[in-house]
Structures are given as structure tokens and as C-alpha cells.
Short mmCIF file of C-alpha atoms and ligand atoms in Angstrom, two decimals:
data_model
loop_
_atom_site.label_atom_id
_atom_site.label_comp_id
_atom_site.label_asym_id
_atom_site.label_seq_id
_atom_site.Cartn_x
_atom_site.Cartn_y
_atom_site.Cartn_z
CA MET A 1 36.47 6.05 5.41
CA LYS A 2 33.14 4.32 4.96
CA PRO A 3 30.12 6.60 4.38
CA GLU A 4 27.90 7.21 7.42
CA VAL A 5 24.44 5.70 7.20
CA VAL A 6 21.49 6.08 9.55
CA LEU A 7 19.25 3.05 9.96
CA TYR A 8 15.79 3.92 11.32
CA LYS A 9 14.17 0.48 11.25
CA SER A 10 15.57 -2.78 12.56
CA LEU A 11 16.98 -5.29 10.07
CA PRO A 12 17.60 -9.04 10.22
CA ASP A 13 21.15 -9.75 11.49
CA ASP A 14 22.58 -10.90 8.16
CA LEU A 15 21.28 -7.77 6.37
CA ARG A 16 22.60 -5.52 9.12
CA ALA A 17 26.01 -7.23 8.68
CA ARG A 18 25.87 -6.58 4.93
CA LEU A 19 25.12 -2.90 5.56
CA ASP A 20 27.95 -2.73 8.16
CA ALA A 21 30.39 -4.15 5.61
CA HIS A 22 29.83 -1.12 3.38
CA PHE A 23 29.02 1.72 5.75
CA THR A 24 29.46 3.07 9.25
CA VAL A 25 25.92 2.40 10.42
CA THR A 26 24.10 3.88 13.40
CA ALA A 27 20.62 2.62 14.27
CA ILE A 28 18.16 5.10 15.73
CA LYS A 29 14.54 4.75 16.84
CA GLY A 30 12.60 6.23 13.93
CA LEU A 31 12.77 9.78 12.62
CA THR A 32 10.55 11.34 15.27
CA PRO A 33 11.19 14.97 16.27
CA GLU A 34 12.78 13.67 19.52
CA SER A 35 15.16 11.24 17.80
CA VAL A 36 16.04 13.83 15.14
CA GLU A 37 16.96 16.30 17.89
CA GLU A 38 18.89 13.68 19.85
CA HIS A 39 20.91 12.58 16.79
CA ALA A 40 21.34 15.95 15.10
CA ASP A 41 25.14 15.57 14.68
CA LEU A 42 24.83 12.10 13.27
CA LEU A 43 22.13 13.15 10.78
CA ALA A 44 24.24 16.12 9.74
CA ARG A 45 27.03 13.67 8.74
CA ALA A 46 24.81 10.99 7.14
CA GLU A 47 25.28 10.25 3.44
CA GLY A 48 22.56 7.60 3.43
CA ILE A 49 19.42 6.73 5.36
CA ILE A 50 17.43 3.50 5.32
CA GLY A 51 14.15 2.60 7.01
CA SER A 52 10.40 2.97 6.57
CA SER A 53 7.18 4.56 7.80
CA CYS A 54 8.65 7.95 8.75
CA LYS A 55 8.15 11.35 7.14
CA VAL A 56 11.16 12.76 5.33
CA ASP A 57 10.22 16.33 4.48
CA ASP A 58 12.14 19.41 3.44
CA ALA A 59 12.70 20.49 7.07
CA LEU A 60 14.35 17.15 7.86
CA LEU A 61 16.42 17.20 4.66
CA GLU A 62 17.69 20.64 5.73
CA LYS A 63 19.26 18.92 8.74
CA MET A 64 21.08 16.40 6.50
CA PRO A 65 23.29 18.48 4.21
CA LYS A 66 25.51 15.52 3.26
CA LEU A 67 22.66 13.16 2.36
CA ARG A 68 23.09 11.52 -1.07
CA ALA A 69 20.63 8.61 -0.94
CA ALA A 70 17.54 7.48 0.96
CA SER A 71 16.36 3.87 0.79
CA THR A 72 12.82 3.10 1.88
CA ILE A 73 11.76 -0.44 2.80
CA SER A 74 8.49 -0.02 0.90
CA VAL A 75 7.25 0.52 -2.62
CA GLY A 76 5.08 3.50 -1.63
CA TYR A 77 7.11 6.68 -1.15
CA ASP A 78 4.45 9.20 -0.16
CA ASN A 79 6.40 9.81 3.08
CA PHE A 80 9.12 11.52 1.07
CA ASP A 81 9.18 15.03 -0.38
CA VAL A 82 10.53 13.95 -3.76
CA ASP A 83 10.62 17.50 -5.17
CA ALA A 84 12.81 18.63 -2.29
CA MET A 85 15.05 15.58 -2.81
CA ASN A 86 15.36 16.37 -6.51
CA GLN A 87 16.36 19.94 -5.74
CA ARG A 88 19.02 18.72 -3.31
CA GLY A 89 20.33 15.99 -5.66
CA ILE A 90 19.32 13.16 -3.32
CA VAL A 91 18.24 9.84 -4.85
CA LEU A 92 15.30 7.90 -3.46
CA MET A 93 15.32 4.11 -3.70
CA HIS A 94 12.29 1.86 -3.04
CA THR A 95 11.27 -1.82 -3.17
CA PRO A 96 8.80 -2.48 -5.98
CA THR A 97 8.32 -5.99 -7.47
CA VAL A 98 9.42 -8.07 -4.46
CA LEU A 99 6.10 -7.47 -2.65
CA THR A 100 3.71 -7.38 -5.61
CA GLU A 101 2.36 -10.95 -5.42
CA THR A 102 1.99 -10.87 -1.64
CA VAL A 103 0.00 -7.63 -1.69
CA ALA A 104 -2.25 -9.04 -4.43
CA ASP A 105 -2.84 -12.08 -2.19
CA THR A 106 -3.87 -9.72 0.63
CA MET A 107 -6.28 -7.89 -1.66
CA MET A 108 -7.85 -11.17 -2.76
CA ALA A 109 -8.14 -12.15 0.92
CA LEU A 110 -10.02 -8.88 1.54
CA VAL A 111 -12.29 -9.52 -1.44
CA LEU A 112 -13.16 -13.00 -0.19
CA SER A 113 -13.44 -12.17 3.49
CA SER A 114 -15.65 -9.12 2.98
CA ALA A 115 -17.95 -10.83 0.46
CA ARG A 116 -18.27 -14.08 2.40
CA ARG A 117 -18.21 -12.36 5.82
CA VAL A 118 -15.40 -14.69 6.90
CA VAL A 119 -14.22 -12.67 9.91
CA GLU A 120 -17.72 -11.84 11.14
CA VAL A 121 -19.11 -15.38 10.98
CA ALA A 122 -15.94 -16.92 12.42
CA GLU A 123 -16.35 -14.59 15.41
CA ARG A 124 -19.97 -15.72 15.74
CA VAL A 125 -18.86 -19.36 15.81
CA LYS A 126 -16.32 -18.53 18.54
CA ALA A 127 -19.05 -16.73 20.47
CA GLY A 128 -21.13 -19.96 20.49
CA GLU A 129 -23.84 -18.66 18.15
CA TRP A 130 -23.71 -21.70 15.81
CA GLN A 131 -26.47 -23.66 17.50
CA ARG A 132 -28.29 -25.10 14.51
CA SER A 133 -28.09 -25.24 10.73
CA ILE A 134 -27.34 -21.70 9.54
CA GLY A 135 -29.85 -19.45 7.74
CA PRO A 136 -29.68 -16.41 5.45
CA ASP A 137 -28.42 -14.14 8.22
CA TRP A 138 -25.07 -15.96 7.87
CA PHE A 139 -24.94 -15.84 4.08
CA GLY A 140 -22.52 -13.78 2.05
CA ILE A 141 -22.43 -12.87 -1.62
CA ASP A 142 -20.63 -14.59 -4.49
CA VAL A 143 -17.21 -13.50 -5.66
CA HIS A 144 -16.68 -15.72 -8.71
CA HIS A 145 -17.75 -14.26 -12.05
CA LYS A 146 -18.58 -10.87 -10.53
CA LYS A 147 -17.06 -7.73 -12.10
CA MET A 148 -13.72 -6.76 -10.63
CA GLY A 149 -12.88 -3.05 -10.94
CA ILE A 150 -9.22 -2.18 -10.39
CA LEU A 151 -8.34 1.43 -9.67
CA GLY A 152 -4.58 1.69 -10.26
CA MET A 153 -3.51 -0.95 -12.79
CA GLY A 154 0.19 -1.10 -11.98
CA ARG A 155 2.29 -3.98 -10.67
CA ILE A 156 -0.13 -4.89 -7.86
CA GLY A 157 -3.25 -4.26 -9.94
CA LEU A 158 -1.94 -6.63 -12.60
CA ALA A 159 -1.20 -9.40 -10.08
CA LEU A 160 -4.70 -8.95 -8.63
CA ALA A 161 -6.24 -9.11 -12.11
CA GLN A 162 -4.48 -12.42 -12.72
CA ARG A 163 -5.93 -13.93 -9.55
CA ALA A 164 -9.42 -12.56 -10.14
CA HIS A 165 -9.61 -13.40 -13.83
CA HIS A 166 -7.94 -16.80 -13.96
CA GLY A 167 -8.82 -17.95 -10.45
CA PHE A 168 -12.36 -16.63 -10.11
CA GLY A 169 -13.55 -16.11 -13.68
CA MET A 170 -14.08 -12.39 -13.03
CA PRO A 171 -14.28 -9.89 -15.90
CA ILE A 172 -11.77 -7.08 -15.23
CA LEU A 173 -12.46 -3.36 -15.61
CA TYR A 174 -9.80 -0.85 -14.72
CA ASN A 175 -8.79 2.77 -14.54
CA ALA A 176 -5.24 4.07 -14.45
CA ARG A 177 -3.24 6.97 -15.85
CA LYS A 178 -2.73 5.01 -19.06
CA HIS A 179 -3.78 1.82 -20.80
CA HIS A 180 -2.09 -1.36 -19.56
CA GLU A 181 -1.48 -3.48 -22.65
CA GLU A 182 -0.44 -6.59 -20.73
CA ALA A 183 -3.61 -6.50 -18.59
CA GLU A 184 -5.70 -6.08 -21.73
CA SER A 185 -4.02 -8.91 -23.63
CA ARG A 186 -3.64 -11.40 -20.76
CA PHE A 187 -6.89 -10.80 -18.88
CA ASN A 188 -9.05 -9.05 -21.44
CA ALA A 189 -9.15 -6.12 -18.99
CA GLN A 190 -11.31 -3.22 -20.19
CA TYR A 191 -10.05 0.32 -19.62
CA CYS A 192 -12.79 2.74 -18.53
CA ASP A 193 -13.15 6.18 -17.01
CA LEU A 194 -13.61 6.43 -13.25
CA ASP A 195 -17.38 7.00 -13.40
CA THR A 196 -17.91 3.91 -15.54
CA LEU A 197 -15.69 1.87 -13.23
CA LEU A 198 -17.71 2.98 -10.21
CA GLN A 199 -21.06 2.30 -11.87
CA GLU A 200 -20.18 -1.11 -13.32
CA CYS A 201 -17.99 -2.99 -10.87
CA ASP A 202 -19.06 -5.31 -8.06
CA PHE A 203 -15.68 -4.96 -6.34
CA LEU A 204 -13.76 -1.69 -6.46
CA CYS A 205 -10.18 -2.62 -5.63
CA ILE A 206 -7.84 0.31 -5.01
CA SER A 207 -4.11 -0.14 -5.55
CA LEU A 208 -3.20 3.50 -6.11
CA PRO A 209 -0.26 5.42 -4.72
CA LEU A 210 -1.03 8.47 -2.57
CA THR A 211 -0.36 11.68 -4.51
CA GLU A 212 -1.96 15.12 -4.70
CA GLN A 213 -4.15 13.74 -7.51
CA THR A 214 -5.28 10.58 -5.69
CA HIS A 215 -5.94 12.18 -2.29
CA HIS A 216 -9.67 11.65 -1.57
CA MET A 217 -10.18 10.44 -5.13
CA ILE A 218 -13.02 8.35 -3.70
CA GLY A 219 -15.42 10.54 -1.72
CA ARG A 220 -19.16 10.91 -1.19
CA GLU A 221 -19.90 11.69 -4.83
CA GLN A 222 -17.95 8.68 -6.11
CA LEU A 223 -19.38 6.28 -3.51
CA ALA A 224 -22.88 7.36 -4.52
CA LYS A 225 -22.18 6.16 -8.06
CA MET A 226 -21.35 2.61 -6.93
CA LYS A 227 -23.85 -0.25 -6.95
CA PRO A 228 -25.61 -0.80 -3.60
CA GLY A 229 -24.26 -4.37 -3.63
CA ALA A 230 -20.68 -3.29 -4.34
CA ILE A 231 -17.70 -3.83 -2.06
CA LEU A 232 -14.79 -1.41 -1.76
CA ILE A 233 -11.29 -2.78 -1.12
CA ASN A 234 -8.43 -0.40 -0.34
CA ALA A 235 -4.83 -1.59 -0.07
CA GLY A 236 -3.24 1.47 -1.71
CA ARG A 237 -3.09 4.25 0.86
CA GLY A 238 -5.79 5.31 3.34
CA PRO A 239 -6.17 8.95 2.27
CA VAL A 240 -7.11 7.90 -1.29
CA VAL A 241 -10.56 7.31 0.23
CA ASP A 242 -12.39 9.97 2.24
CA GLU A 243 -12.90 7.85 5.36
CA GLN A 244 -15.81 9.87 6.79
CA ALA A 245 -17.65 9.56 3.46
CA LEU A 246 -16.92 5.81 3.44
CA ILE A 247 -18.26 5.37 6.97
CA ALA A 248 -21.46 7.20 5.98
CA ALA A 249 -21.82 5.06 2.81
CA LEU A 250 -21.35 1.84 4.78
CA LYS A 251 -23.84 2.91 7.43
CA ASP A 252 -26.59 3.94 5.03
CA LYS A 253 -25.90 0.97 2.71
CA THR A 254 -24.91 3.13 -0.27
CA ILE A 255 -22.40 0.29 -0.69
CA HIS A 256 -22.50 -3.21 0.74
CA ALA A 257 -19.17 -3.60 2.55
CA ALA A 258 -15.50 -2.66 2.68
CA GLY A 259 -12.22 -4.51 3.12
CA LEU A 260 -9.47 -2.16 4.24
CA ASP A 261 -5.75 -2.62 4.80
CA VAL A 262 -4.93 1.10 4.96
CA PHE A 263 -6.48 4.07 6.76
CA GLU A 264 -6.31 7.84 6.92
CA GLN A 265 -4.69 7.53 10.34
CA GLU A 266 -2.49 4.54 11.16
CA PRO A 267 -2.63 2.77 13.52
CA LEU A 268 -6.41 3.02 13.17
CA PRO A 269 -7.69 4.68 16.38
CA ALA A 270 -9.47 2.15 18.60
CA ASP A 271 -12.57 4.37 18.68
CA SER A 272 -12.88 4.55 14.86
CA GLU A 273 -16.46 4.19 13.64
CA LEU A 274 -15.13 1.67 11.10
CA LEU A 275 -14.52 -0.83 13.89
CA LYS A 276 -18.17 -0.71 14.92
CA LEU A 277 -19.48 -1.69 11.49
CA PRO A 278 -20.10 -5.42 10.84
CA ASN A 279 -19.69 -4.87 7.08
CA VAL A 280 -16.03 -3.82 7.45
CA VAL A 281 -12.96 -6.05 7.45
CA ALA A 282 -10.09 -3.97 8.84
CA LEU A 283 -6.48 -5.18 8.63
CA PRO A 284 -3.42 -3.50 10.21
CA HIS A 285 -1.60 -2.59 6.95
CA ILE A 286 -0.42 -6.18 6.35
CA GLY A 287 -0.36 -6.02 2.55
CA SER A 288 3.25 -7.18 2.31
CA ALA A 289 3.55 -8.64 5.81
CA THR A 290 4.78 -12.19 5.33
CA HIS A 291 8.15 -13.35 6.66
CA GLU A 292 9.43 -14.03 3.15
CA THR A 293 8.31 -10.78 1.61
CA ARG A 294 9.34 -8.50 4.47
CA TYR A 295 12.79 -10.13 4.37
CA GLY A 296 12.93 -9.61 0.60
CA MET A 297 11.98 -5.95 0.97
CA ALA A 298 14.67 -5.36 3.61
CA ARG A 299 17.25 -7.19 1.46
CA ASP A 300 16.34 -5.12 -1.60
CA ALA A 301 16.45 -1.89 0.39
CA VAL A 302 19.96 -2.72 1.66
CA GLU A 303 21.17 -3.56 -1.86
CA ASN A 304 19.48 -0.41 -3.19
CA LEU A 305 21.39 1.78 -0.74
CA ILE A 306 24.70 0.07 -1.50
CA ALA A 307 24.06 0.59 -5.23
CA ALA A 308 22.86 4.18 -4.88
CA LEU A 309 25.81 5.34 -2.78
CA ALA A 310 28.08 3.78 -5.41
CA GLY A 311 26.29 5.88 -8.04
CA ASN A 312 24.25 3.03 -9.52
CA VAL A 313 20.55 3.90 -9.86
CA GLU A 314 19.61 1.57 -12.70
CA LYS A 315 17.12 -0.37 -10.59
CA ASN A 316 14.51 0.59 -7.97
CA CYS A 317 15.17 4.31 -8.12
CA VAL A 318 12.29 6.81 -7.95
CA ASN A 319 14.29 9.78 -9.30
CA PRO A 320 17.32 8.50 -11.26
CA GLN A 321 17.42 11.78 -13.19
CA VAL A 322 19.13 13.53 -10.27
CA LEU A 323 22.33 11.59 -11.04
CA ARG A 324 22.16 12.06 -14.80
N1 LIG B 1 -1.21 -2.17 1.77
C1 LIG B 1 0.09 -2.38 1.63
O1 LIG B 1 0.76 -2.97 2.48
C2 LIG B 1 0.76 -1.92 0.38
C3 LIG B 1 1.87 -2.64 -0.08
C4 LIG B 1 2.48 -2.22 -1.25
C5 LIG B 1 2.00 -1.12 -1.94
N2 LIG B 1 0.95 -0.44 -1.45
C6 LIG B 1 0.45 0.73 -2.18
O2 LIG B 1 0.13 0.34 -3.50
C7 LIG B 1 0.59 1.34 -4.37
C8 LIG B 1 0.75 0.78 -5.77
O3 LIG B 1 1.86 -0.08 -5.85
P1 LIG B 1 2.33 -0.65 -7.29
O4 LIG B 1 3.62 -1.35 -7.05
O5 LIG B 1 1.22 -1.38 -7.94
O6 LIG B 1 2.60 0.74 -8.04
P2 LIG B 1 2.57 1.03 -9.60
O7 LIG B 1 3.29 2.32 -9.76
O8 LIG B 1 3.06 -0.15 -10.36
O9 LIG B 1 1.02 1.23 -9.93
C9 LIG B 1 0.31 2.37 -9.61
C10 LIG B 1 -0.87 2.50 -10.54
O10 LIG B 1 -1.65 3.63 -10.12
C11 LIG B 1 -1.98 4.40 -11.28
N3 LIG B 1 -2.21 5.80 -10.92
C12 LIG B 1 -1.37 6.66 -10.30
N4 LIG B 1 -1.94 7.87 -10.18
C13 LIG B 1 -3.17 7.76 -10.75
C14 LIG B 1 -4.23 8.67 -10.94
N5 LIG B 1 -4.15 9.94 -10.54
N6 LIG B 1 -5.34 8.21 -11.56
C15 LIG B 1 -5.45 6.94 -11.98
N7 LIG B 1 -4.46 6.02 -11.82
C16 LIG B 1 -3.34 6.44 -11.21
C17 LIG B 1 -0.79 4.24 -12.20
O11 LIG B 1 -1.16 4.58 -13.52
C18 LIG B 1 -0.49 2.77 -12.01
O12 LIG B 1 -1.33 2.02 -12.84
C19 LIG B 1 1.87 1.86 -3.72
O13 LIG B 1 2.21 3.16 -4.15
C20 LIG B 1 1.49 1.83 -2.25
O14 LIG B 1 0.90 3.06 -1.87
C21 LIG B 1 0.32 -0.81 -0.30
O1 LIG B 2 4.26 0.75 0.28
C1 LIG B 2 4.53 -0.33 0.81
O2 LIG B 2 5.50 -1.02 0.47
C2 LIG B 2 3.68 -0.85 1.91
O3 LIG B 2 2.58 -0.07 2.14
C3 LIG B 2 4.45 -1.05 3.17
O4 LIG B 2 4.71 0.19 3.74
#
């Protein structure tokens, strides 16, 4: 008998076929309270789950007594209660690496579009406002050779540092839980404490995971330490930044602008103050959203689940210790 697996996000046909070859797969619409209630028997039998963007907390795990592995189609795993999974002996697989370069591209796009006001001025052209040679009210600020501050120098931070340093001649400052030797040797990146990072950088680029420690790591006090000309970019997770404090800082020009791919509430509510501010570029969490990369993430997640349910957690496992 093949193990039962619950799929809670659609997959390309070939990847679904690969999953079907190994497991008895049932696709459901997300892990909402309604779908969990509707598919209670199925979830109670499931040995594996695969999908993304749904909360998997202790209460849900309680309903899945046979679960051995969860595979998320994402690198971030803040939707999962990892402690509860550890206690229950459930492995969590994720998709680092495959999306790193694409997310770094998105962050660079946010850096450029917020500094050069790309979205705002393009909208003005479409609105017919380009009537004569442009003046300073259309100007942006330079990116090249400005100081890039990276908060969270991991896989994505490193790929961003490469673009900024080699492509744009930017000196790199960073803060992370530990020194990143490769960033220091390849890009001459300078490690500094958070206060120094805030005070010195022209672009504060956040590529942090969401944890208890990073929740609201950037709030009113931290924003006040930034340069008035600085730009904040967040492609880590929305709640790393206190959004109300950010809105206030953007309104009163404590900082110059923001480029955001992630928000405290997603989708961003249509009445968010952020959408009324001209100095904000807001993207709908598209960090990894290219055809190639989203396919690669789904492929890796499928392979991760096949490996994990066969007892192989050498690669892409958040908590391999549960099987050791
Ligand atoms: N916007 C998107 O679409 C998108 C796409 C992929 C990843 N992400 C987010 O980016 C995050 C980072 O991805 P990655 O692959 O670079 O992860 P990573 O684990 O390689 O890097 C994370 C970095 O954050 C640092 N860090 C963690 N906690 C910290 C703390 N308390 N203080 C200082 N530094 C801390 C780590 O030291 C590390 O340098 C993911 O967890 C996810 O939340 C977003
Ligand atoms: O963590 C990730 O992989 C991205 O944010 C997509 O969810």
C-alpha cells in the first residue's frame, strides 16, 4: 500500500504524476478550518502533506496522528510549529537554494524602482503628465556606490550582496546571527551591529526569516536611527517590520522610501495606508514568482517528500534530528 499524502496546493501535471507514482494523493483546497473539517478522515490517515501558505499548528497536527513528513513549497517555514513537529517526530522539508537568485533579483528590482521612482513616474507617463522635458519633481536618487545594508546575510543576502557589490559598486554592511566569511571575502562585506547598520546604510535590505526574535525587529526606534535619505526594502517576512511604525516614518519623512514584497497581512488590504504613499513600491509577495523558479520549488518539494517518507533527510530538511 502506498502512503497517503494530502496535497494542498496545485502542482504542474508532470510533478503531480511523480507524486502519484509514489503515494496515494488527494488534493484539497488549502488547510482552512472548513477544508480540515471536510477532510478530517483523510487527514487522520495522511503520512505526508505538501503545499504552501497555510498554517500548520499544534491543533492541526493533533488531527494528523499518522503524519511523518510535511513538505512546504517555500524556503520560509514560519507557518509551521516546528517545536510541535519535533515533539511528534514529524520532519519538515523546505525549498532553499532553488529560489535564492530569483529573490535577490526581486530585491534589486525593489532597490532600483524605489530609488528611481520607476513605478510612480511610469504611471505619470501613462496618465499623460509627460508634456515637456522633465524637471526635479521627476528625479530619483542614485543607487550605484551607495551603502547597501543587508539584514539577514544568508543565502538570499549573499546573492543580493553579489549584485549590489559587483553590479553597482556598493559597499556592503550587514548584520546576521553570525559572521558570513564568504560575504566578507568575496564582497568585502563589513559585519556590524544593528544600530550601526541602521545609522550607516543608504538601503536597508531585509532578508530575515520570521521568528520570535525577528518579529518587529524594525520598529519606530530603529527607523528613527536611519538616515532621512535611506530606503527600506523588505522581502523577508512582513511582521519583521512594524508596519504602523513604517507608515508613520514614510509619512513624516523619517526615511525616504520603501520597497516591500511582504506585509503584516497578506494579501495587503486594499485600504492600507501604504498604498496611498507615493514613496512606497508594493509588490504582491513575488520574490520567487517566475515560471522557472516556481516550477523548481514545486519539483524540489515533491522530491523532498519522496525522500523524507523514505527516511532520507540529508537535504532540505529543517529538523533532521527527529529521525536521528
Ligand atoms: N519575498 C519572498 O518571496 C521570499 C522568498 C524566499 C524567502 N523569503 C524569506 O527570506 C528568508 C531568508 O531566506 P534565506 O534562504 O536567505 O535564509 P537563510 O537561513 O539562508 O538566511 C537567513 C539569515 O537571517 C539571519 N538571522 C536569522 N535570525 C536572525 C536574528 N535574530 N538576527 C539577525 N540575523 C538573523 C541568519 O543569520 C541568516 O543570515 C526566508 O526565511 C523567508 O522568510 C521571502
Ligand atoms: O519563503 C518563501 O519561499 C517565499 O516567501 C514564498 O512563500
